[in-house]
């Protein structure tokens, strides 16, 4: 009995994931070197309350920055490694928030209406029993930093929403982390428009959060949050 419970706990911990390292060009960081250590760095467990303060960056110790800020060219790619892989089905999102004047990526807490979405994806196989998202099984996830953002320091927030249990309220599992980045060579022409806050941008009843993945086979999926910005 006890052994079964332990094995089940171990199996479910393996099914969860974190985003511990960054890769920019040829440079791979150490774990939690450019990414703020998350509360689930050991358990790998998700955020399930979209109104919780953990929705910002899921930090283990808010106020403690990552040791380094990664430099990335606007228009270039930023990769988060996944420990060990995106093992649940659901959408991948990336958001940026610019550090306000007088602050750096290291000092910025990401609170308030500061975030804009730069990427979201949708599923294939809607209406069938084989709905899949592009990130399924990936050991790393990559986003292109828009060429039109202003140069400067930002928090880059990765969010994967696992939908396998999302058919009941509070069942969606959100896997979140924030990297500290320094964007260089941005044109600064982007008007990001209505910025959103985390927590705040999502409600537990949003159709992309409270979502029945299996039967009857869903024929559409609406990503929560704002539309991604376009250059
Ligand atoms: C940047 O990332 C995108 C999306 O993952 C990928 O398609 C593209 O090949 C990457 N570009 C480079 C130069 O790595
Ligand atoms: C960010 O990049 C700018 C331009 O290259 C540089 O002057 C600045 O020192 C960098 N800041 C950090 C924290 O890396
Ligand atoms: Cu899991």
Short mmCIF file of C-alpha atoms and ligand atoms in Angstrom, two decimals:
data_model
loop_
_atom_site.label_atom_id
_atom_site.label_comp_id
_atom_site.label_asym_id
_atom_site.label_seq_id
_atom_site.Cartn_x
_atom_site.Cartn_y
_atom_site.Cartn_z
CA UNK A 1 0.00 0.00 0.00
CA UNK A 2 2.68 2.46 1.10
CA UNK A 3 4.92 1.36 -1.74
CA UNK A 4 2.13 1.89 -4.26
CA UNK A 5 1.56 5.42 -2.97
CA UNK A 6 5.27 6.16 -3.24
CA UNK A 7 5.46 4.80 -6.75
CA UNK A 8 2.42 6.82 -7.79
CA UNK A 9 3.91 9.97 -6.26
CA UNK A 10 7.19 9.34 -8.07
CA UNK A 11 5.37 8.73 -11.36
CA UNK A 12 3.36 11.93 -11.08
CA UNK A 13 6.44 13.97 -10.13
CA UNK A 14 8.14 12.68 -13.26
CA UNK A 15 5.13 13.71 -15.31
CA UNK A 16 5.55 17.33 -14.14
CA UNK A 17 8.25 19.72 -15.37
CA UNK A 18 10.37 22.83 -14.85
CA UNK A 19 12.28 25.27 -17.09
CA UNK A 20 15.71 25.53 -15.44
CA UNK A 21 18.23 26.61 -18.10
CA UNK A 22 18.43 29.08 -20.96
CA UNK A 23 20.05 28.64 -24.34
CA UNK A 24 20.92 31.69 -26.44
CA UNK A 25 23.06 31.00 -29.49
CA UNK A 26 25.93 28.79 -28.38
CA UNK A 27 25.53 29.73 -24.71
CA UNK A 28 23.72 27.37 -22.33
CA UNK A 29 23.29 28.62 -18.76
CA UNK A 30 23.54 26.62 -15.58
CA UNK A 31 20.28 25.67 -13.87
CA UNK A 32 18.53 28.73 -12.38
CA UNK A 33 21.35 31.00 -13.51
CA UNK A 34 19.32 33.29 -15.80
CA UNK A 35 15.92 31.91 -14.81
CA UNK A 36 14.51 32.68 -11.37
CA UNK A 37 14.34 29.52 -9.30
CA UNK A 38 10.75 28.38 -9.18
CA UNK A 39 8.79 27.11 -6.21
CA UNK A 40 8.50 23.72 -7.94
CA UNK A 41 12.24 23.36 -8.64
CA UNK A 42 12.22 20.17 -6.60
CA UNK A 43 8.60 18.89 -6.81
CA UNK A 44 8.09 19.98 -10.44
CA UNK A 45 4.43 20.54 -9.51
CA UNK A 46 2.12 23.01 -11.25
CA UNK A 47 0.24 26.17 -10.31
CA UNK A 48 -3.48 25.35 -10.33
CA UNK A 49 -4.96 28.58 -8.88
CA UNK A 50 -4.84 31.20 -11.64
CA UNK A 51 -5.54 33.95 -9.07
CA UNK A 52 -2.48 33.07 -6.96
CA UNK A 53 0.60 35.29 -6.75
CA UNK A 54 2.59 32.32 -8.07
CA UNK A 55 1.12 33.17 -11.49
CA UNK A 56 3.64 36.00 -11.90
CA UNK A 57 6.85 33.98 -12.06
CA UNK A 58 6.22 31.02 -9.70
CA UNK A 59 9.27 32.14 -7.73
CA UNK A 60 10.63 30.16 -4.81
CA UNK A 61 11.75 33.35 -3.08
CA UNK A 62 10.24 36.52 -4.59
CA UNK A 63 12.75 39.34 -4.38
CA UNK A 64 15.68 37.00 -5.03
CA UNK A 65 16.88 37.51 -8.59
CA UNK A 66 18.56 34.94 -10.78
CA UNK A 67 22.35 35.43 -10.64
CA UNK A 68 22.59 36.50 -14.30
CA UNK A 69 20.64 38.30 -17.02
CA UNK A 70 20.91 36.75 -20.49
CA UNK A 71 21.58 38.99 -23.48
CA UNK A 72 19.51 38.23 -26.57
CA UNK A 73 19.24 40.13 -29.84
CA UNK A 74 15.80 41.33 -30.88
CA UNK A 75 14.70 38.97 -33.64
CA UNK A 76 16.81 36.21 -32.11
CA UNK A 77 15.74 33.09 -30.27
CA UNK A 78 15.59 32.32 -26.58
CA UNK A 79 15.23 28.72 -25.43
CA UNK A 80 14.15 27.34 -22.06
CA UNK A 81 15.22 23.77 -21.36
CA UNK A 82 12.48 21.55 -19.93
CA UNK A 83 13.24 19.17 -17.07
CA UNK A 84 12.53 16.64 -18.34
CA UNK A 85 10.00 17.30 -21.12
CA UNK A 86 6.61 18.83 -21.81
CA UNK A 87 4.82 15.64 -20.86
CA UNK A 88 1.24 16.92 -20.76
CA UNK A 89 -0.94 18.23 -23.60
CA UNK A 90 -1.72 21.94 -23.85
CA UNK A 91 -0.76 25.34 -25.22
CA UNK A 92 2.59 27.08 -24.86
CA UNK A 93 2.69 30.82 -24.21
CA UNK A 94 5.47 33.38 -23.83
CA UNK A 95 5.04 36.87 -22.37
CA UNK A 96 7.41 39.84 -21.99
CA UNK A 97 7.39 42.64 -19.39
CA UNK A 98 9.83 45.55 -19.65
CA UNK A 99 11.62 46.58 -16.51
CA UNK A 100 10.41 50.10 -15.67
CA UNK A 101 12.79 53.06 -15.62
CA UNK A 102 15.15 52.80 -12.68
CA UNK A 103 14.80 49.03 -12.47
CA UNK A 104 16.57 46.10 -14.05
CA UNK A 105 15.43 42.63 -15.03
CA UNK A 106 17.02 41.50 -11.75
CA UNK A 107 15.10 43.94 -9.54
CA UNK A 108 11.75 43.95 -11.39
CA UNK A 109 9.00 41.91 -9.70
CA UNK A 110 6.73 41.65 -12.76
CA UNK A 111 3.70 42.81 -10.76
CA UNK A 112 0.89 44.94 -12.22
CA UNK A 113 -0.34 45.38 -15.78
CA UNK A 114 3.07 44.99 -17.45
CA UNK A 115 2.86 41.86 -19.62
CA UNK A 116 2.27 41.36 -23.33
CA UNK A 117 2.06 38.04 -25.11
CA UNK A 118 4.61 37.31 -27.82
CA UNK A 119 3.67 33.72 -28.67
CA UNK A 120 0.88 31.19 -28.41
CA UNK A 121 0.19 27.94 -30.18
CA UNK A 122 -2.87 25.89 -30.96
CA UNK A 123 -3.61 22.21 -31.37
CA UNK A 124 -3.91 19.95 -34.35
CA UNK A 125 -6.42 17.12 -34.54
CA UNK A 126 -9.39 19.10 -33.19
CA UNK A 127 -12.58 17.06 -33.42
CA UNK A 128 -10.66 13.78 -33.17
CA UNK A 129 -9.41 11.71 -30.25
CA UNK A 130 -5.80 12.65 -31.16
CA UNK A 131 -5.53 16.34 -30.30
CA UNK A 132 -1.88 17.38 -29.96
CA UNK A 133 0.05 20.59 -29.36
CA UNK A 134 3.41 21.43 -30.99
CA UNK A 135 5.29 21.36 -27.65
CA UNK A 136 4.25 17.78 -26.81
CA UNK A 137 7.21 15.80 -25.52
CA UNK A 138 9.76 18.58 -26.17
CA UNK A 139 12.87 18.75 -23.98
CA UNK A 140 13.20 22.47 -24.73
CA UNK A 141 10.92 25.28 -25.89
CA UNK A 142 11.98 28.27 -27.98
CA UNK A 143 10.59 31.71 -28.67
CA UNK A 144 11.72 34.38 -31.09
CA UNK A 145 12.05 37.78 -29.41
CA UNK A 146 10.14 40.18 -31.68
CA UNK A 147 12.47 42.45 -33.67
CA UNK A 148 10.23 45.44 -32.94
CA UNK A 149 10.48 45.50 -29.14
CA UNK A 150 12.51 48.27 -27.53
CA UNK A 151 16.02 47.39 -26.40
CA UNK A 152 16.38 46.99 -22.66
CA UNK A 153 15.83 44.63 -19.80
CA UNK A 154 12.76 42.41 -19.54
CA UNK A 155 11.30 39.45 -17.75
CA UNK A 156 10.47 36.69 -20.23
CA UNK A 157 7.72 34.45 -18.86
CA UNK A 158 7.18 30.95 -20.22
CA UNK A 159 3.87 29.27 -19.48
CA UNK A 160 2.69 25.82 -20.46
CA UNK A 161 -0.91 24.97 -19.60
CA UNK A 162 -1.51 21.24 -19.16
CA UNK A 163 -5.10 20.40 -20.02
CA UNK A 164 -5.33 16.67 -19.24
CA UNK A 165 -7.32 17.35 -16.03
CA UNK A 166 -8.75 20.74 -17.04
CA UNK A 167 -12.33 19.53 -17.43
CA UNK A 168 -13.06 20.37 -13.81
CA UNK A 169 -12.58 23.75 -12.13
CA UNK A 170 -8.98 24.22 -10.93
CA UNK A 171 -7.84 21.17 -12.88
CA UNK A 172 -5.62 22.93 -15.41
CA UNK A 173 -1.92 22.75 -14.50
CA UNK A 174 0.22 25.79 -15.23
CA UNK A 175 3.99 25.40 -15.52
CA UNK A 176 5.67 28.80 -15.33
CA UNK A 177 9.11 30.40 -15.09
CA UNK A 178 10.67 33.80 -15.76
CA UNK A 179 14.02 34.52 -17.37
CA UNK A 180 15.86 37.80 -16.91
CA UNK A 181 16.85 39.07 -20.36
CA UNK A 182 18.60 42.07 -21.90
CA UNK A 183 17.30 42.72 -25.41
CA UNK A 184 19.72 44.41 -27.77
CA UNK A 185 19.13 45.94 -31.19
CA UNK A 186 15.35 46.26 -30.89
CA UNK A 187 13.68 48.73 -33.23
CA UNK A 188 11.31 49.92 -30.51
CA UNK A 189 8.44 50.35 -32.98
CA UNK A 190 6.10 47.94 -31.17
CA UNK A 191 3.00 49.37 -29.55
CA UNK A 192 2.19 46.53 -27.17
CA UNK A 193 -1.20 48.07 -26.33
CA UNK A 194 -3.27 46.68 -23.46
CA UNK A 195 -0.86 45.13 -20.99
CA UNK A 196 -2.09 42.41 -18.63
CA UNK A 197 -1.18 41.32 -15.13
CA UNK A 198 -0.35 37.93 -13.60
CA UNK A 199 -2.35 37.07 -11.60
CA UNK A 200 -5.29 38.82 -13.25
CA UNK A 201 -5.13 37.95 -16.94
CA UNK A 202 -6.86 34.58 -16.53
CA UNK A 203 -10.00 33.40 -14.76
CA UNK A 204 -10.56 29.82 -13.64
CA UNK A 205 -13.61 29.69 -15.91
CA UNK A 206 -11.88 30.99 -19.07
CA UNK A 207 -12.71 28.54 -21.87
CA UNK A 208 -8.98 27.87 -22.39
CA UNK A 209 -8.49 27.02 -18.68
CA UNK A 210 -11.68 25.11 -17.87
CA UNK A 211 -11.47 22.82 -20.88
CA UNK A 212 -12.64 19.30 -21.52
CA UNK A 213 -9.94 17.67 -23.67
CA UNK A 214 -11.28 14.18 -24.23
CA UNK A 215 -14.94 13.43 -24.93
CA UNK A 216 -16.89 14.67 -26.76
CA UNK A 217 -13.81 15.62 -28.81
CA UNK A 218 -13.50 19.42 -28.71
CA UNK A 219 -13.65 21.19 -32.07
CA UNK A 220 -12.03 24.45 -30.99
CA UNK A 221 -9.58 25.79 -28.44
CA UNK A 222 -9.42 29.43 -27.34
CA UNK A 223 -6.08 30.41 -25.76
CA UNK A 224 -6.54 32.42 -22.56
CA UNK A 225 -5.12 35.92 -22.30
CA UNK A 226 -4.55 38.56 -24.96
CA UNK A 227 -3.63 37.94 -28.59
CA UNK A 228 0.11 37.86 -29.29
CA UNK A 229 1.58 41.18 -30.45
CA UNK A 230 2.66 41.56 -34.08
CA UNK A 231 5.56 43.63 -35.33
C1 LIG B 1 14.18 30.11 -33.82
O1 LIG B 1 13.11 29.42 -33.23
C2 LIG B 1 12.13 29.02 -34.16
C3 LIG B 1 10.96 28.48 -33.35
O2 LIG B 1 11.36 27.43 -32.52
C4 LIG B 1 12.73 28.02 -35.12
O3 LIG B 1 11.76 27.63 -36.07
C5 LIG B 1 13.91 28.66 -35.82
O4 LIG B 1 14.57 27.71 -36.62
C6 LIG B 1 14.90 29.21 -34.81
N1 LIG B 1 15.96 29.93 -35.49
C7 LIG B 1 17.24 29.75 -35.21
C8 LIG B 1 18.20 30.60 -35.96
O5 LIG B 1 17.61 28.92 -34.39
C1 LIG B 2 22.38 45.19 -21.92
O1 LIG B 2 22.86 45.48 -23.21
C2 LIG B 2 23.36 46.78 -23.36
C3 LIG B 2 23.70 46.99 -24.83
O2 LIG B 2 24.59 46.03 -25.29
C4 LIG B 2 24.57 46.95 -22.45
O3 LIG B 2 25.04 48.27 -22.54
C5 LIG B 2 24.15 46.65 -21.01
O4 LIG B 2 25.29 46.70 -20.17
C6 LIG B 2 23.53 45.29 -20.93
N1 LIG B 2 23.04 45.05 -19.57
C7 LIG B 2 23.14 43.86 -18.99
C8 LIG B 2 22.56 43.74 -17.61
O5 LIG B 2 23.66 42.89 -19.52
CU1 LIG B 3 2.38 16.63 -14.40
#
